[in-house]
């Protein structure tokens, strides 16, 4: 039963502790849980499989994080999904269950095969599984008919071997979750400052005078970031938040480690909180830049010495009217001028952003405007200043560094060729959107996923399902049961693997892997729990055995490489820039920082200078429609649903809710507690997601919010960021259709 109320407390505090304890208990791991958790983000422990936010001080005591606890507990659970489970439940029956149910069943224990003999998965041996995949791959007309997806939990070692195998097999079809996430950040920043990664470290958070947070909900998705924001706020740093929702974690935070705050005190986080309309950021940042021009709050020396494109941008800013900026942003000129003045008063400022910025049609333009904002005041490449795109998955940044990239840089392929003695393919591969289209068109027939939940995470759910079902073979390397196992090809395999928290024993002894966080720190991760099942293989071992089975003629010593991951790292050191002496450097406490030339004001751009780029305001949205953003609740990890509570937003017991402004309810003749269908309106027709409960909420009129992945059926495949092709899942044009057949829910 849905419950809707108001949560008045600060984020964090005692409720965060209580909630973590509940999740540990639900997984049946109370005693083991504490031991496991104490090893998260410790020098000799494992990297938390939660988010990519860096660790403050690996030597210091355990840093508590409620959602980190949920992620770790979900992996360390006592529950198991073995052959008996699949014998008992048909695929059809499982497909009718929700994502919360699938996740709650526990860890996968055994390789499973669906081969069409009935509607069940059946156990299969590892050798047989690899032989089957090899046969399908080698039967393809071209290597480009296979797709190899990666999700961002994959370690550097597994990712490096995987792209190596895929390229030796002969394709660059390496779509990854980055395509759904920060792709736009990489493209925008690469063009402007020559690197597609953030330029700041945690030290900069200690020195900034202003931190601007755009389109991000750290209280839920990067809870450890609140510790940094809290410390910054307490020393007087201005924190400016731009978000259509008043996210509690950005308003007030109670650090559970502080006894006073645990008992009810809290620290205000945002000094200034602005609620633009969805998609209004490009306009509002243009407004801020215009104000900087009008008040001459510019770093002229930096602009002259380091950049080009300023005059074009300046002319474009002055030609953009305040009326258009106000209409486009949903903020008033006074608000925007205030924000710009606070920003201009800071000697050093950081700009952070996440999915509220990247998942828009004009994402690349908005991010370039954010970088323009930094460049205009020389806020790059000096202490306390810089760009901070906050990554999602714990190793999504590292996977890219290791070559998981459908458009690899030629220099990377050259290095690969020199090290391994084969000629890698040079044609661009498919990204996620391209992969779905290619499967739907029958051009790709084998889909292999190293982690993730492609069927649920991708846009246009019905089309994606049709695309996957057309494949001859779908394969998922997974820790937990998920939707993608149930939306399968003519044959399908589930290959169960070790998680981060588990001991990875190879011929050469227990192994560690490495990861790269959102601030380019590379460090070791070693699990300490016994594996969930004796049949599990590590991801590197799965890739190596698949490679050996598929490419018997390969001269790469796959088995030797996985016997001791130091050997993989030796190869990485010779191929990937910045990894020289990898094995030694990564063993230093806390690991090492990857060089970022832009952070030294060295611009590896086309013209050798940092670039200002002008962009027009996006076209106005259709006033007849609502703009839907698809966001995360407090109790989920992407498509993994841990529970049905969204504590800070005051909703529990129901995920199918729509947050809507009172003004829109009145205008549309609707009432809170009523059920509606969401109908997205696109040029190729309507898409429907059924049965959502209306929840009155403080959100700018014309804008609504609901959780992903339930809303992915509404996101058209071709509704994506220009150039980056990140699905525009934060701005879906929709209509509400009342459901008269479901009684009003009053809670
Ligand atoms: N516990 C937990 N941790 C996670 C994840 C998880 O699901 N659960 N996911 C991980 C991953 S892969 C990622 S990418 C990150 C995601 O981290 P976030 O980006 O914080 O995730 P979202 O829930 O998508 O939140 C988007 C935020 O942007 C706001 N927003 C939406 N549209 C706009 C807009 O147009 N303008 C502005 N200014 N704001 C907007 C929303 O109100 C919301 O606060 O978190 C990572 N960490
Ligand atoms: N509408 C909408 N769609 C979105 C988003 C949105 O905001 N709105 N966000 C997008 C974003 S930012 C992202 S990153 C994607 C996420 O897309 P994915 O990364 O594909 O999805 P996840 O839900 O993170 O994957 C969860 C599954 O990973 C598996 N898993 C967990 N740990 C491991 C491990 O250690 N190894 C292996 N092999 N498998 C493991 C488990 O089986 C689990 O079911 O979704 C995107 N889709
Ligand atoms: Mo993400």
mmCIF file with all atom_site columns, N, CA, C and O in Angstrom, residues 245 278 627-631 657-660 699 703-707:
data_model
loop_
_atom_site.group_PDB
_atom_site.id
_atom_site.type_symbol
_atom_site.label_atom_id
_atom_site.label_alt_id
_atom_site.label_comp_id
_atom_site.label_asym_id
_atom_site.label_entity_id
_atom_site.label_seq_id
_atom_site.pdbx_PDB_ins_code
_atom_site.Cartn_x
_atom_site.Cartn_y
_atom_site.Cartn_z
_atom_site.occupancy
_atom_site.B_iso_or_equiv
_atom_site.pdbx_formal_charge
_atom_site.auth_seq_id
_atom_site.auth_comp_id
_atom_site.auth_asym_id
_atom_site.auth_atom_id
_atom_site.pdbx_PDB_model_num
ATOM 1  N N  . UNK A 1 245 ? 13.867 19.943 -8.278  1.00 0.00 ? 245 UNK A N  1
ATOM 2  C CA . UNK A 1 245 ? 13.359 19.434 -7.004  1.00 0.00 ? 245 UNK A CA 1
ATOM 3  C C  . UNK A 1 245 ? 14.225 19.935 -5.859  1.00 0.00 ? 245 UNK A C  1
ATOM 4  O O  . UNK A 1 245 ? 15.432 20.065 -6.012  1.00 0.00 ? 245 UNK A O  1
ATOM 5  N N  . UNK A 1 278 ? 12.848 21.811 -15.867 1.00 0.00 ? 278 UNK A N  1
ATOM 6  C CA . UNK A 1 278 ? 13.633 20.726 -16.465 1.00 0.00 ? 278 UNK A CA 1
ATOM 7  C C  . UNK A 1 278 ? 14.184 21.203 -17.802 1.00 0.00 ? 278 UNK A C  1
ATOM 8  O O  . UNK A 1 278 ? 13.451 21.776 -18.616 1.00 0.00 ? 278 UNK A O  1
ATOM 9  N N  . UNK A 1 627 ? 6.647  17.802 -19.164 1.00 0.00 ? 627 UNK A N  1
ATOM 10 C CA . UNK A 1 627 ? 8.001  17.276 -19.356 1.00 0.00 ? 627 UNK A CA 1
ATOM 11 C C  . UNK A 1 627 ? 8.332  16.353 -18.197 1.00 0.00 ? 627 UNK A C  1
ATOM 12 O O  . UNK A 1 627 ? 8.350  16.777 -17.040 1.00 0.00 ? 627 UNK A O  1
ATOM 13 N N  . UNK A 1 628 ? 8.582  15.084 -18.537 1.00 0.00 ? 628 UNK A N  1
ATOM 14 C CA . UNK A 1 628 ? 8.842  14.061 -17.517 1.00 0.00 ? 628 UNK A CA 1
ATOM 15 C C  . UNK A 1 628 ? 10.332 13.823 -17.357 1.00 0.00 ? 628 UNK A C  1
ATOM 16 O O  . UNK A 1 628 ? 11.041 13.574 -18.340 1.00 0.00 ? 628 UNK A O  1
ATOM 17 N N  . UNK A 1 629 ? 10.832 13.892 -16.106 1.00 0.00 ? 629 UNK A N  1
ATOM 18 C CA . UNK A 1 629 ? 12.197 13.416 -15.845 1.00 0.00 ? 629 UNK A CA 1
ATOM 19 C C  . UNK A 1 629 ? 12.107 12.067 -15.149 1.00 0.00 ? 629 UNK A C  1
ATOM 20 O O  . UNK A 1 629 ? 11.275 11.851 -14.280 1.00 0.00 ? 629 UNK A O  1
ATOM 21 N N  . UNK A 1 630 ? 12.976 11.145 -15.561 1.00 0.00 ? 630 UNK A N  1
ATOM 22 C CA . UNK A 1 630 ? 12.971 9.797  -14.994 1.00 0.00 ? 630 UNK A CA 1
ATOM 23 C C  . UNK A 1 630 ? 14.176 9.684  -14.061 1.00 0.00 ? 630 UNK A C  1
ATOM 24 O O  . UNK A 1 630 ? 15.313 9.770  -14.504 1.00 0.00 ? 630 UNK A O  1
ATOM 25 N N  . UNK A 1 631 ? 13.906 9.542  -12.772 1.00 0.00 ? 631 UNK A N  1
ATOM 26 C CA . UNK A 1 631 ? 14.967 9.666  -11.767 1.00 0.00 ? 631 UNK A CA 1
ATOM 27 C C  . UNK A 1 631 ? 15.024 8.434  -10.860 1.00 0.00 ? 631 UNK A C  1
ATOM 28 O O  . UNK A 1 631 ? 14.211 7.526  -10.974 1.00 0.00 ? 631 UNK A O  1
ATOM 29 N N  . UNK A 1 657 ? 4.796  6.021  -9.030  1.00 0.00 ? 657 UNK A N  1
ATOM 30 C CA . UNK A 1 657 ? 4.228  7.308  -8.623  1.00 0.00 ? 657 UNK A CA 1
ATOM 31 C C  . UNK A 1 657 ? 4.693  8.380  -9.597  1.00 0.00 ? 657 UNK A C  1
ATOM 32 O O  . UNK A 1 657 ? 5.737  8.242  -10.241 1.00 0.00 ? 657 UNK A O  1
ATOM 33 N N  . UNK A 1 658 ? 3.904  9.438  -9.715  1.00 0.00 ? 658 UNK A N  1
ATOM 34 C CA . UNK A 1 658 ? 4.297  10.606 -10.506 1.00 0.00 ? 658 UNK A CA 1
ATOM 35 C C  . UNK A 1 658 ? 4.252  11.818 -9.592  1.00 0.00 ? 658 UNK A C  1
ATOM 36 O O  . UNK A 1 658 ? 3.222  12.086 -8.966  1.00 0.00 ? 658 UNK A O  1
ATOM 37 N N  . UNK A 1 659 ? 5.357  12.539 -9.497  1.00 0.00 ? 659 UNK A N  1
ATOM 38 C CA . UNK A 1 659 ? 5.397  13.772 -8.726  1.00 0.00 ? 659 UNK A CA 1
ATOM 39 C C  . UNK A 1 659 ? 4.913  14.900 -9.632  1.00 0.00 ? 659 UNK A C  1
ATOM 40 O O  . UNK A 1 659 ? 5.439  15.096 -10.731 1.00 0.00 ? 659 UNK A O  1
ATOM 41 N N  . UNK A 1 660 ? 3.906  15.644 -9.140  1.00 0.00 ? 660 UNK A N  1
ATOM 42 C CA . UNK A 1 660 ? 3.279  16.662 -10.003 1.00 0.00 ? 660 UNK A CA 1
ATOM 43 C C  . UNK A 1 660 ? 2.908  17.894 -9.164  1.00 0.00 ? 660 UNK A C  1
ATOM 44 O O  . UNK A 1 660 ? 2.560  17.764 -7.982  1.00 0.00 ? 660 UNK A O  1
ATOM 45 N N  . UNK A 1 699 ? 7.289  20.960 -7.415  1.00 0.00 ? 699 UNK A N  1
ATOM 46 C CA . UNK A 1 699 ? 8.047  20.819 -8.659  1.00 0.00 ? 699 UNK A CA 1
ATOM 47 C C  . UNK A 1 699 ? 7.524  21.906 -9.594  1.00 0.00 ? 699 UNK A C  1
ATOM 48 O O  . UNK A 1 699 ? 6.328  22.237 -9.544  1.00 0.00 ? 699 UNK A O  1
ATOM 49 N N  . UNK A 1 703 ? 6.331  20.424 -15.271 1.00 0.00 ? 703 UNK A N  1
ATOM 50 C CA . UNK A 1 703 ? 7.334  19.371 -15.111 1.00 0.00 ? 703 UNK A CA 1
ATOM 51 C C  . UNK A 1 703 ? 6.799  18.282 -14.196 1.00 0.00 ? 703 UNK A C  1
ATOM 52 O O  . UNK A 1 703 ? 6.130  18.579 -13.206 1.00 0.00 ? 703 UNK A O  1
ATOM 53 N N  . UNK A 1 704 ? 7.075  17.037 -14.498 1.00 0.00 ? 704 UNK A N  1
ATOM 54 C CA . UNK A 1 704 ? 6.741  15.941 -13.597 1.00 0.00 ? 704 UNK A CA 1
ATOM 55 C C  . UNK A 1 704 ? 7.950  15.015 -13.479 1.00 0.00 ? 704 UNK A C  1
ATOM 56 O O  . UNK A 1 704 ? 8.882  15.084 -14.286 1.00 0.00 ? 704 UNK A O  1
ATOM 57 N N  . UNK A 1 705 ? 7.915  14.160 -12.445 1.00 0.00 ? 705 UNK A N  1
ATOM 58 C CA . UNK A 1 705 ? 9.022  13.222 -12.227 1.00 0.00 ? 705 UNK A CA 1
ATOM 59 C C  . UNK A 1 705 ? 8.461  11.856 -11.880 1.00 0.00 ? 705 UNK A C  1
ATOM 60 O O  . UNK A 1 705 ? 7.412  11.748 -11.232 1.00 0.00 ? 705 UNK A O  1
ATOM 61 N N  . UNK A 1 706 ? 9.154  10.797 -12.331 1.00 0.00 ? 706 UNK A N  1
ATOM 62 C CA . UNK A 1 706 ? 8.793  9.426  -11.960 1.00 0.00 ? 706 UNK A CA 1
ATOM 63 C C  . UNK A 1 706 ? 10.065 8.591  -12.013 1.00 0.00 ? 706 UNK A C  1
ATOM 64 O O  . UNK A 1 706 ? 11.084 9.038  -12.536 1.00 0.00 ? 706 UNK A O  1
ATOM 65 N N  . UNK A 1 707 ? 9.999  7.410  -11.440 1.00 0.00 ? 707 UNK A N  1
ATOM 66 C CA . UNK A 1 707 ? 11.217 6.610  -11.341 1.00 0.00 ? 707 UNK A CA 1
ATOM 67 C C  . UNK A 1 707 ? 11.509 5.853  -12.634 1.00 0.00 ? 707 UNK A C  1
ATOM 68 O O  . UNK A 1 707 ? 10.609 5.436  -13.344 1.00 0.00 ? 707 UNK A O  1
#
